[in-house]
Amino acid sequence: MNLWPNELLRRLRSAGHVTVLTGAGISAESGIPTFRDAQTGLWARYTPQELATPQAFAQNPERVWQWYTWRRSLITSAQPNAGHRALAALERQASGFTLITQNIDGLHQAAGSRQVIELHGSIHRVRCLEAGHRFPWPEEDTAAPPPCPTCGSPLRPDVVWFGEALPTPALEAAFQAARRCDVFLSIGTSAIVQPAAQLPLIAQEHGALLIEINPQPTPLTPLADACIAAPAGTALPQLVQMLTGRRET
Ligand code: OAD
């Protein structure tokens, strides 16, 4: 089935700059649960909103550390999917392209995307609580957060938790890319977590065509210029094929 009307393809072909925002939905087809899907197994009784907070880490650092260790084990055994690969292909052929992600899984980079703005940090790094020293995630699994090798304060995942500010350079680059683009693609995000949820609207206010790719409706759906109601792993490879004539596998 052709998901991409000619008018959208025409706008994408003539766009000087395309900006893309991705959320957990793009990694769903790699087997990584999204945030607002029901979780299974050991962690089913906790919601991310209860664990991904500075308060949760202060009250029970072991539990938060073990939850991230579990999430990281899911991520390190996952592979990028056809949606990630198609975005890497779009970056290679576009005249101007910015990829912004709310994901911490690193799968865009693993698929070959070269420039990725990570709004919510990365699960592949830790930083210490007191001085902010950054390191790769420790190789050895531990039940409690290990101490910082430099200053001894506990290490935490280098990700943004609820109630925390986003990294300023990433946020500024993301807003700039939203303001300057001709087409904005919002992919696999429930479009409710701020400030990322503002980006598509800012792009539209600045004249961009706003396209959403999501099998489910979101608060953005009635505002978008077009919605492709299909999984990213189907819609994006088809888009690349229609734009370039090449099939990405
Ligand atoms: P959500 O879990 O809120 O939303 C995932 C979206 O992906 C939903 O709208 C699904 O319909 C959609 N989806 C599922 N499968 C899909 C597929 N195959 N293709 C395309 N879309 C699909 O995840 P996010 O919007 O990323 O923040 O959540 C935003 C932020 O909330 C996260 O970065 C995280 C969380 O709290 C922090 O941790 C700071």
Short mmCIF file of C-alpha atoms and ligand atoms in Angstrom, two decimals:
data_model
loop_
_atom_site.label_atom_id
_atom_site.label_comp_id
_atom_site.label_asym_id
_atom_site.label_seq_id
_atom_site.Cartn_x
_atom_site.Cartn_y
_atom_site.Cartn_z
CA MET A 1 0.00 0.00 0.00
CA ASN A 2 1.33 3.44 -0.91
CA LEU A 3 1.43 5.49 2.30
CA TRP A 4 2.95 8.63 0.77
CA PRO A 5 0.77 10.97 -1.31
CA ASN A 6 2.55 12.72 -4.20
CA GLU A 7 2.13 16.16 -2.66
CA LEU A 8 4.10 15.09 0.47
CA LEU A 9 6.84 13.55 -1.67
CA ARG A 10 7.06 16.75 -3.70
CA ARG A 11 7.44 18.85 -0.55
CA LEU A 12 10.05 16.46 0.85
CA ARG A 13 12.02 16.46 -2.42
CA SER A 14 12.11 20.24 -2.61
CA ALA A 15 12.85 20.80 1.10
CA GLY A 16 16.11 22.62 1.83
CA HIS A 17 16.09 21.32 5.39
CA VAL A 18 14.24 18.41 6.97
CA THR A 19 14.06 18.10 10.76
CA VAL A 20 13.02 14.86 12.43
CA LEU A 21 11.95 14.23 16.04
CA THR A 22 11.82 10.62 17.20
CA GLY A 23 10.43 9.00 20.33
CA ALA A 24 10.26 5.54 21.83
CA GLY A 25 7.97 4.29 19.01
CA ILE A 26 10.84 4.20 16.51
CA SER A 27 12.62 1.63 18.69
CA ALA A 28 9.49 -0.44 19.41
CA GLU A 29 10.18 -2.63 16.37
CA SER A 30 13.65 -3.33 17.81
CA GLY A 31 11.90 -4.89 20.82
CA ILE A 32 12.38 -1.99 23.26
CA PRO A 33 9.18 -1.23 25.18
CA THR A 34 7.86 2.31 24.78
CA PHE A 35 7.28 4.41 27.88
CA ARG A 36 3.55 4.38 27.88
CA ASP A 37 3.13 0.71 26.92
CA ALA A 38 2.40 -1.62 29.79
CA GLN A 39 5.68 -3.05 31.04
CA THR A 40 6.09 -6.72 31.68
CA GLY A 41 7.91 -8.91 34.15
CA LEU A 42 9.91 -7.76 37.12
CA TRP A 43 9.26 -4.08 36.64
CA ALA A 44 5.58 -4.24 35.73
CA ARG A 45 4.52 -2.73 39.03
CA TYR A 46 6.65 0.39 38.62
CA THR A 47 5.99 3.13 36.14
CA PRO A 48 8.90 5.02 34.56
CA GLN A 49 7.47 8.18 36.10
CA GLU A 50 8.13 6.66 39.56
CA LEU A 51 11.66 5.49 38.81
CA ALA A 52 13.07 8.11 36.45
CA THR A 53 13.24 10.92 38.99
CA PRO A 54 15.95 12.46 41.19
CA GLN A 55 13.70 11.73 44.20
CA ALA A 56 13.51 8.02 43.38
CA PHE A 57 17.32 7.88 43.11
CA ALA A 58 17.74 9.72 46.41
CA GLN A 59 15.28 7.40 48.20
CA ASN A 60 16.35 4.10 46.66
CA PRO A 61 19.47 4.36 44.48
CA GLU A 62 19.80 0.56 44.22
CA ARG A 63 16.32 0.17 42.74
CA VAL A 64 16.79 2.92 40.18
CA TRP A 65 20.27 1.63 39.28
CA GLN A 66 18.92 -1.92 38.81
CA TRP A 67 16.03 -0.67 36.67
CA TYR A 68 18.45 1.15 34.37
CA THR A 69 20.76 -1.90 34.31
CA TRP A 70 17.76 -3.96 33.18
CA ARG A 71 16.74 -1.40 30.56
CA ARG A 72 20.31 -1.20 29.31
CA SER A 73 20.50 -4.98 28.95
CA LEU A 74 17.39 -4.84 26.72
CA ILE A 75 18.96 -2.06 24.67
CA THR A 76 22.41 -3.61 24.27
CA SER A 77 20.87 -6.81 22.93
CA ALA A 78 18.65 -4.87 20.45
CA GLN A 79 19.48 -4.05 16.84
CA PRO A 80 18.45 -0.95 14.88
CA ASN A 81 15.40 -1.62 12.71
CA ALA A 82 14.36 -0.59 9.19
CA GLY A 83 13.02 2.76 10.49
CA HIS A 84 16.37 3.71 12.06
CA ARG A 85 18.21 2.65 8.89
CA ALA A 86 15.85 4.64 6.66
CA LEU A 87 16.50 7.81 8.69
CA ALA A 88 20.26 7.28 8.30
CA ALA A 89 19.67 6.96 4.54
CA LEU A 90 17.58 10.15 4.50
CA GLU A 91 20.39 12.03 6.23
CA ARG A 92 22.87 10.84 3.57
CA GLN A 93 20.75 12.09 0.68
CA ALA A 94 19.17 15.27 2.12
CA SER A 95 20.62 18.71 1.48
CA GLY A 96 19.93 19.74 5.09
CA PHE A 97 18.89 17.32 7.80
CA THR A 98 18.64 17.33 11.61
CA LEU A 99 17.71 14.30 13.69
CA ILE A 100 16.51 15.01 17.22
CA THR A 101 15.68 12.11 19.50
CA GLN A 102 14.09 11.72 22.90
CA ASN A 103 15.51 8.20 23.03
CA ILE A 104 18.51 7.25 25.14
CA ASP A 105 19.17 3.94 23.38
CA GLY A 106 21.82 4.98 20.80
CA LEU A 107 20.09 2.98 18.03
CA HIS A 108 20.10 5.89 15.56
CA GLN A 109 23.89 6.06 15.79
CA ALA A 110 24.10 2.25 15.53
CA ALA A 111 22.07 2.49 12.29
CA GLY A 112 24.54 4.98 10.81
CA SER A 113 22.98 8.37 11.61
CA ARG A 114 25.91 10.74 11.94
CA GLN A 115 24.47 13.79 13.66
CA VAL A 116 21.99 13.03 16.44
CA ILE A 117 20.74 15.55 18.99
CA GLU A 118 20.03 13.54 22.14
CA LEU A 119 17.53 15.56 24.17
CA HIS A 120 17.26 13.09 27.06
CA GLY A 121 20.88 11.91 27.33
CA SER A 122 22.24 8.41 26.79
CA ILE A 123 21.96 5.14 28.67
CA HIS A 124 25.45 4.29 27.47
CA ARG A 125 26.99 6.87 29.81
CA VAL A 126 27.02 7.60 33.54
CA ARG A 127 27.84 10.78 35.37
CA CYS A 128 28.60 11.39 39.00
CA LEU A 129 26.10 13.06 41.26
CA GLU A 130 28.37 15.71 42.68
CA ALA A 131 30.76 16.92 40.00
CA GLY A 132 29.10 15.67 36.82
CA HIS A 133 32.17 13.63 35.70
CA ARG A 134 31.09 11.51 32.72
CA PHE A 135 32.13 7.95 31.87
CA PRO A 136 30.94 5.09 29.67
CA TRP A 137 28.49 2.80 31.48
CA PRO A 138 30.58 0.46 33.71
CA GLU A 139 31.25 -2.94 32.17
CA GLU A 140 30.66 -4.82 35.38
CA ASP A 141 27.04 -5.13 36.61
CA THR A 142 26.57 -4.07 40.23
CA ALA A 143 23.50 -4.05 42.47
CA ALA A 144 24.19 -0.48 43.64
CA PRO A 145 25.52 2.59 41.82
CA PRO A 146 29.33 2.41 41.85
CA PRO A 147 31.40 5.38 43.07
CA CYS A 148 32.86 7.93 40.66
CA PRO A 149 36.50 6.93 39.92
CA THR A 150 37.48 10.61 40.20
CA CYS A 151 35.60 11.97 43.23
CA GLY A 152 33.85 9.00 44.84
CA SER A 153 30.28 10.34 44.64
CA PRO A 154 27.69 7.87 43.29
CA LEU A 155 27.37 7.39 39.55
CA ARG A 156 23.94 7.79 37.95
CA PRO A 157 22.71 7.21 34.39
CA ASP A 158 23.55 10.23 32.19
CA VAL A 159 19.90 10.69 31.25
CA VAL A 160 17.33 13.40 31.92
CA TRP A 161 14.86 12.48 34.64
CA PHE A 162 11.38 13.90 35.20
CA GLY A 163 11.68 17.34 36.73
CA GLU A 164 15.22 17.91 35.42
CA ALA A 165 16.33 20.43 32.82
CA LEU A 166 17.38 19.24 29.38
CA PRO A 167 21.00 19.84 28.31
CA THR A 168 21.08 23.43 27.03
CA PRO A 169 23.24 22.91 23.89
CA ALA A 170 21.01 20.04 22.70
CA LEU A 171 17.84 22.00 23.43
CA GLU A 172 19.07 25.12 21.62
CA ALA A 173 20.18 23.11 18.59
CA ALA A 174 16.79 21.36 18.51
CA PHE A 175 14.80 24.61 18.64
CA GLN A 176 16.98 26.13 15.95
CA ALA A 177 16.46 23.09 13.70
CA ALA A 178 12.69 23.33 14.28
CA ARG A 179 12.64 27.01 13.29
CA ARG A 180 14.70 26.61 10.13
CA CYS A 181 13.22 23.49 8.51
CA ASP A 182 10.84 23.21 5.54
CA VAL A 183 9.48 19.82 6.60
CA PHE A 184 9.24 18.48 10.15
CA LEU A 185 8.65 14.76 10.77
CA SER A 186 7.37 13.70 14.21
CA ILE A 187 7.91 9.95 14.48
CA GLY A 188 6.93 7.45 17.18
CA THR A 189 6.31 9.93 19.96
CA SER A 190 3.21 10.46 22.05
CA ALA A 191 3.99 14.20 21.73
CA ILE A 192 3.06 15.00 25.31
CA VAL A 193 6.40 15.36 27.11
CA GLN A 194 7.71 18.92 27.19
CA PRO A 195 9.73 20.64 25.94
CA ALA A 196 10.17 18.19 23.01
CA ALA A 197 6.42 18.34 22.30
CA GLN A 198 6.75 22.02 21.38
CA LEU A 199 9.22 21.37 18.57
CA PRO A 200 6.71 20.27 15.89
CA LEU A 201 4.46 23.24 16.70
CA ILE A 202 7.35 25.69 16.51
CA ALA A 203 8.34 24.26 13.14
CA GLN A 204 4.78 24.65 11.87
CA GLU A 205 4.57 28.22 13.19
CA HIS A 206 7.70 28.98 11.17
CA GLY A 207 6.12 27.67 7.99
CA ALA A 208 7.23 24.03 7.92
CA LEU A 209 5.02 21.22 6.67
CA LEU A 210 4.32 19.00 9.69
CA ILE A 211 4.06 15.25 9.11
CA GLU A 212 3.41 12.70 11.85
CA ILE A 213 4.25 8.99 11.59
CA ASN A 214 2.50 6.98 14.30
CA PRO A 215 0.06 4.05 14.13
CA GLN A 216 -1.95 5.65 16.97
CA PRO A 217 -3.40 9.16 17.16
CA THR A 218 -1.70 11.66 19.49
CA PRO A 219 -2.51 15.23 20.55
CA LEU A 220 -0.45 16.31 17.51
CA THR A 221 -2.58 14.38 15.02
CA PRO A 222 -5.33 17.01 14.56
CA LEU A 223 -2.71 19.75 14.17
CA ALA A 224 -0.38 18.00 11.72
CA ASP A 225 -0.63 18.68 7.98
CA ALA A 226 -0.46 14.95 7.30
CA CYS A 227 -0.45 11.77 9.39
CA ILE A 228 0.95 8.48 8.20
CA ALA A 229 -0.84 5.98 10.44
CA ALA A 230 1.68 3.16 10.10
CA PRO A 231 4.68 1.76 11.98
CA ALA A 232 7.90 3.69 11.37
CA GLY A 233 9.58 0.48 10.18
CA THR A 234 7.11 0.36 7.29
CA ALA A 235 6.54 4.06 6.52
CA LEU A 236 10.17 5.23 6.53
CA PRO A 237 11.71 2.59 4.22
CA GLN A 238 8.86 3.23 1.81
CA LEU A 239 9.58 6.97 1.94
CA VAL A 240 13.29 6.42 1.21
CA GLN A 241 12.45 4.13 -1.67
CA MET A 242 10.06 6.67 -3.17
CA LEU A 243 12.53 9.53 -2.77
CA THR A 244 15.65 7.76 -3.95
CA GLY A 245 14.43 4.75 -5.92
CA ARG A 246 16.61 2.60 -3.65
CA ARG A 247 15.36 -0.01 -1.25
CA GLU A 248 17.07 0.12 2.17
CA THR A 249 17.18 -3.22 3.89
P1 OAD B 1 5.81 7.15 24.48
O1 OAD B 1 5.92 5.79 25.09
O2 OAD B 1 5.08 8.20 25.24
O3 OAD B 1 5.10 7.08 23.07
C1 OAD B 1 5.49 6.15 22.09
C2 OAD B 1 4.69 6.45 20.84
O4 OAD B 1 5.16 5.58 19.83
C3 OAD B 1 3.18 6.18 20.97
O5 OAD B 1 2.47 7.32 20.49
C4 OAD B 1 2.95 4.96 20.09
O6 OAD B 1 1.67 4.99 19.43
C5 OAD B 1 4.06 5.13 19.08
N1 OAD B 1 4.49 3.87 18.43
C6 OAD B 1 4.46 2.60 18.91
N2 OAD B 1 4.98 1.75 18.01
C7 OAD B 1 5.34 2.49 16.93
C8 OAD B 1 5.96 2.18 15.67
N3 OAD B 1 6.29 0.93 15.34
N4 OAD B 1 6.18 3.19 14.80
C9 OAD B 1 5.84 4.47 15.12
N5 OAD B 1 5.27 4.82 16.30
C10 OAD B 1 5.02 3.84 17.19
O7 OAD B 1 7.30 7.60 24.13
P2 OAD B 1 7.88 9.06 23.90
O8 OAD B 1 6.93 9.94 23.18
O9 OAD B 1 9.23 8.87 23.31
O10 OAD B 1 11.40 10.97 28.82
O11 OAD B 1 8.04 9.58 25.36
C11 OAD B 1 8.64 10.82 25.56
C12 OAD B 1 9.43 10.84 26.81
O12 OAD B 1 8.61 10.42 27.89
C13 OAD B 1 10.59 9.87 26.87
O13 OAD B 1 11.75 10.34 26.23
C14 OAD B 1 10.81 9.75 28.31
C15 OAD B 1 9.39 9.57 28.76
O14 OAD B 1 9.10 9.91 30.01
C16 OAD B 1 12.25 10.94 29.83
O15 OAD B 1 12.61 9.91 30.37
C17 OAD B 1 12.74 12.29 30.24
#
